[in-house]
mmCIF file of C-alpha atoms in Angstrom:
data_model
loop_
_atom_site.group_PDB
_atom_site.id
_atom_site.type_symbol
_atom_site.label_atom_id
_atom_site.label_comp_id
_atom_site.label_asym_id
_atom_site.label_seq_id
_atom_site.Cartn_x
_atom_site.Cartn_y
_atom_site.Cartn_z
ATOM 1 C CA MET A 400 0.000 0.000 0.000
ATOM 2 C CA ASP A 401 1.328 3.383 -0.963
ATOM 3 C CA SER A 402 1.090 5.768 2.000
ATOM 4 C CA SER A 403 2.123 8.791 -0.060
ATOM 5 C CA ASN A 404 -1.543 9.433 -0.951
ATOM 6 C CA LEU A 405 -2.610 9.655 2.713
ATOM 7 C CA THR A 406 -2.913 13.050 4.347
ATOM 8 C CA SER A 407 -3.157 13.826 8.009
ATOM 9 C CA LEU A 408 -6.261 15.307 9.584
ATOM 10 C CA PRO A 409 -6.071 18.809 11.027
ATOM 11 C CA GLU A 410 -5.896 19.186 14.786
ATOM 12 C CA GLU A 411 -9.218 19.798 16.538
ATOM 13 C CA GLY A 412 -9.815 23.509 17.148
ATOM 14 C CA SER A 413 -7.392 24.628 14.445
ATOM 15 C CA GLU A 414 -8.333 27.020 11.644
ATOM 16 C CA GLU A 415 -8.463 24.121 9.173
ATOM 17 C CA THR A 416 -11.224 22.225 11.042
ATOM 18 C CA HIS A 417 -13.666 25.116 10.661
ATOM 19 C CA ASN A 418 -13.543 24.765 6.898
ATOM 20 C CA LEU A 419 -14.411 21.046 6.923
ATOM 21 C CA HIS A 420 -18.010 20.114 6.145
ATOM 22 C CA SER A 421 -19.618 17.336 8.091
ATOM 23 C CA ALA A 422 -22.684 15.279 7.282
ATOM 24 C CA PHE A 423 -23.916 16.214 10.770
ATOM 25 C CA SER A 424 -23.594 19.979 10.318
ATOM 26 C CA SER A 425 -26.990 20.225 8.613
ATOM 27 C CA ILE A 426 -29.003 18.349 11.263
ATOM 28 C CA PRO A 427 -31.689 20.656 12.664
ATOM 29 C CA ALA A 428 -31.726 21.451 16.346
ATOM 30 C CA ARG A 429 -33.701 18.979 18.472
ATOM 31 C CA LEU A 430 -37.058 20.205 19.830
ATOM 32 C CA PRO A 431 -37.229 20.775 23.573
ATOM 33 C CA ILE A 432 -38.346 17.738 25.571
ATOM 34 C CA GLN A 433 -42.039 17.842 26.517
ATOM 35 C CA THR A 434 -43.678 16.138 29.438
ATOM 36 C CA SER A 435 -46.432 13.635 28.661
ATOM 37 C CA SER A 436 -49.072 16.110 29.872
ATOM 38 C CA GLN A 437 -47.830 18.639 27.313
ATOM 39 C CA LYS A 438 -47.890 16.076 24.506
ATOM 40 C CA TYR A 439 -51.261 14.546 25.256
ATOM 41 C CA ALA A 440 -53.569 17.198 26.630
ATOM 42 C CA PRO A 441 -57.146 15.862 26.580
ATOM 43 C CA LEU A 442 -59.611 17.395 24.179
ATOM 44 C CA ASP A 443 -62.867 18.696 25.581
ATOM 45 C CA TRP A 444 -65.893 16.449 25.000
ATOM 46 C CA SER A 445 -68.005 19.494 24.069
ATOM 47 C CA ASP A 446 -66.014 19.951 20.858
ATOM 48 C CA TYR A 447 -67.671 16.750 19.553
ATOM 49 C CA PHE A 448 -70.807 15.993 21.571
ATOM 50 C CA ASP A 449 -73.745 18.247 22.483
ATOM 51 C CA ARG A 450 -74.140 17.088 26.068
ATOM 52 C CA GLU A 451 -72.991 14.605 28.683
ATOM 53 C CA ASP A 452 -74.942 13.091 31.548
ATOM 54 C CA ASP A 453 -74.703 10.654 34.445
ATOM 55 C CA ILE A 454 -77.516 8.109 34.595
ATOM 56 C CA GLN A 455 -78.211 6.617 38.025
ATOM 57 C CA ILE A 456 -79.566 3.090 37.823
ATOM 58 C CA PRO A 457 -82.584 2.845 40.167
ATOM 59 C CA ASP A 458 -82.143 0.755 43.334
ATOM 60 C CA SER A 459 -78.334 0.658 42.963
ATOM 61 C CA ASP A 460 -75.228 2.794 43.311
ATOM 62 C CA ASP A 461 -74.366 2.242 39.639
ATOM 63 C CA VAL A 462 -73.925 5.408 37.588
ATOM 64 C CA PHE A 463 -73.257 5.294 33.855
ATOM 65 C CA HIS A 464 -71.740 8.264 32.083
ATOM 66 C CA VAL A 465 -73.001 9.027 28.599
ATOM 67 C CA TYR A 466 -72.217 11.459 25.784
ATOM 68 C CA MET A 467 -74.954 12.520 23.357
ATOM 69 C CA ALA A 468 -75.099 14.449 20.122
ATOM 70 C CA GLY A 469 -77.703 15.297 17.486
ATOM 71 C CA THR A 470 -81.386 16.076 17.812
ATOM 72 C CA GLU A 471 -83.162 14.123 15.081
ATOM 73 C CA GLY A 472 -82.877 11.058 12.917
ATOM 74 C CA PRO A 473 -82.099 7.471 13.871
ATOM 75 C CA VAL A 474 -80.307 6.680 17.128
ATOM 76 C CA VAL A 475 -76.749 5.398 16.748
ATOM 77 C CA PHE A 476 -75.843 3.642 19.991
ATOM 78 C CA CYS A 477 -72.038 3.397 20.279
ATOM 79 C CA LEU A 478 -70.376 0.694 22.387
ATOM 80 C CA HIS A 479 -66.616 0.797 22.896
ATOM 81 C CA GLY A 480 -64.213 -2.078 23.377
ATOM 82 C CA GLY A 481 -62.109 -2.894 26.431
ATOM 83 C CA GLY A 482 -59.827 -0.107 27.576
ATOM 84 C CA TYR A 483 -61.693 2.617 25.712
ATOM 85 C CA CYS A 484 -64.637 4.881 26.601
ATOM 86 C CA GLY A 485 -67.556 6.723 25.023
ATOM 87 C CA LEU A 486 -65.181 9.462 23.901
ATOM 88 C CA SER A 487 -63.688 6.953 21.436
ATOM 89 C CA PHE A 488 -66.553 7.947 19.137
ATOM 90 C CA ALA A 489 -65.938 11.711 19.364
ATOM 91 C CA LEU A 490 -64.780 12.267 15.770
ATOM 92 C CA ALA A 491 -67.525 10.072 14.319
ATOM 93 C CA ALA A 492 -70.159 11.749 16.510
ATOM 94 C CA SER A 493 -69.147 15.223 15.361
ATOM 95 C CA LYS A 494 -70.013 14.214 11.778
ATOM 96 C CA LEU A 495 -72.911 11.799 12.349
ATOM 97 C CA LYS A 496 -74.837 14.222 14.576
ATOM 98 C CA GLU A 497 -75.868 16.172 11.485
ATOM 99 C CA LYS A 498 -78.131 13.265 10.430
ATOM 100 C CA ALA A 499 -78.568 11.089 13.539
ATOM 101 C CA ARG A 500 -78.729 11.078 17.334
ATOM 102 C CA ILE A 501 -75.574 9.654 18.883
ATOM 103 C CA VAL A 502 -75.454 7.954 22.282
ATOM 104 C CA ALA A 503 -72.005 6.843 23.500
ATOM 105 C CA MET A 504 -71.877 5.409 27.004
ATOM 106 C CA ASP A 505 -68.906 4.624 29.197
ATOM 107 C CA LEU A 506 -69.230 0.945 30.021
ATOM 108 C CA ARG A 507 -68.709 -0.416 33.525
ATOM 109 C CA GLY A 508 -65.127 0.104 34.706
ATOM 110 C CA HIS A 509 -64.387 2.582 31.902
ATOM 111 C CA GLY A 510 -64.411 6.348 31.490
ATOM 112 C CA LYS A 511 -66.476 8.202 34.072
ATOM 113 C CA SER A 512 -68.920 5.374 34.853
ATOM 114 C CA ALA A 513 -68.848 3.962 38.392
ATOM 115 C CA THR A 514 -70.475 0.750 39.586
ATOM 116 C CA GLN A 515 -70.419 -1.399 42.714
ATOM 117 C CA ASN A 516 -68.350 -3.964 40.799
ATOM 118 C CA ASP A 517 -66.211 -2.353 38.089
ATOM 119 C CA VAL A 518 -64.180 -5.520 37.491
ATOM 120 C CA ASP A 519 -67.020 -7.848 36.423
ATOM 121 C CA LEU A 520 -66.816 -7.397 32.666
ATOM 122 C CA SER A 521 -68.576 -10.646 31.782
ATOM 123 C CA ILE A 522 -70.765 -10.611 28.702
ATOM 124 C CA GLU A 523 -73.834 -11.244 30.851
ATOM 125 C CA VAL A 524 -73.195 -8.225 33.093
ATOM 126 C CA LEU A 525 -72.225 -5.904 30.220
ATOM 127 C CA SER A 526 -75.298 -6.973 28.218
ATOM 128 C CA LYS A 527 -77.532 -6.293 31.217
ATOM 129 C CA ASP A 528 -75.935 -2.860 31.739
ATOM 130 C CA VAL A 529 -76.413 -1.874 28.117
ATOM 131 C CA SER A 530 -79.986 -3.151 27.815
ATOM 132 C CA TYR A 531 -81.037 -1.541 31.094
ATOM 133 C CA TYR A 532 -79.384 1.732 30.196
ATOM 134 C CA TYR A 533 -80.885 1.685 26.700
ATOM 135 C CA GLU A 534 -84.375 1.092 28.112
ATOM 136 C CA LEU A 535 -83.949 4.105 30.407
ATOM 137 C CA GLN A 536 -82.703 6.271 27.552
ATOM 138 C CA TYR A 537 -85.491 5.109 25.238
ATOM 139 C CA LEU A 538 -88.115 6.012 27.825
ATOM 140 C CA MET A 539 -86.492 9.432 28.279
ATOM 141 C CA LEU A 540 -86.543 10.006 24.495
ATOM 142 C CA LEU A 541 -90.284 9.260 24.415
ATOM 143 C CA GLU A 542 -91.028 11.894 27.084
#
């Protein structure tokens, strides 16, 4: 190997190093670090739904939280999956409310609902909650 073609690198801090261009010299400055509360501030429910309510189930301490939107048309009853809440339907509700009434409840153990047993998420219990709640809402809509 012929070492006559090799040149030495300038010393760090010398005049010659300021004239060298690096692939890293064009990297933009990093944004300041944000806390999780700054990154993920919750949106207000009222930007998407028209109202919210707590429905007390008679003869129990169970309270189901519900979000509603729209004033006429068919009722679209929204049920979320595990780990979510009625607010999961916020974007859809903001559009659907122009042609339908939207009801999005927080199921037991989710969102702002509170029951005597928030951990029993069996299909039988959830079905009972939804049917009982829906009957109450349907009667209120008829009034």
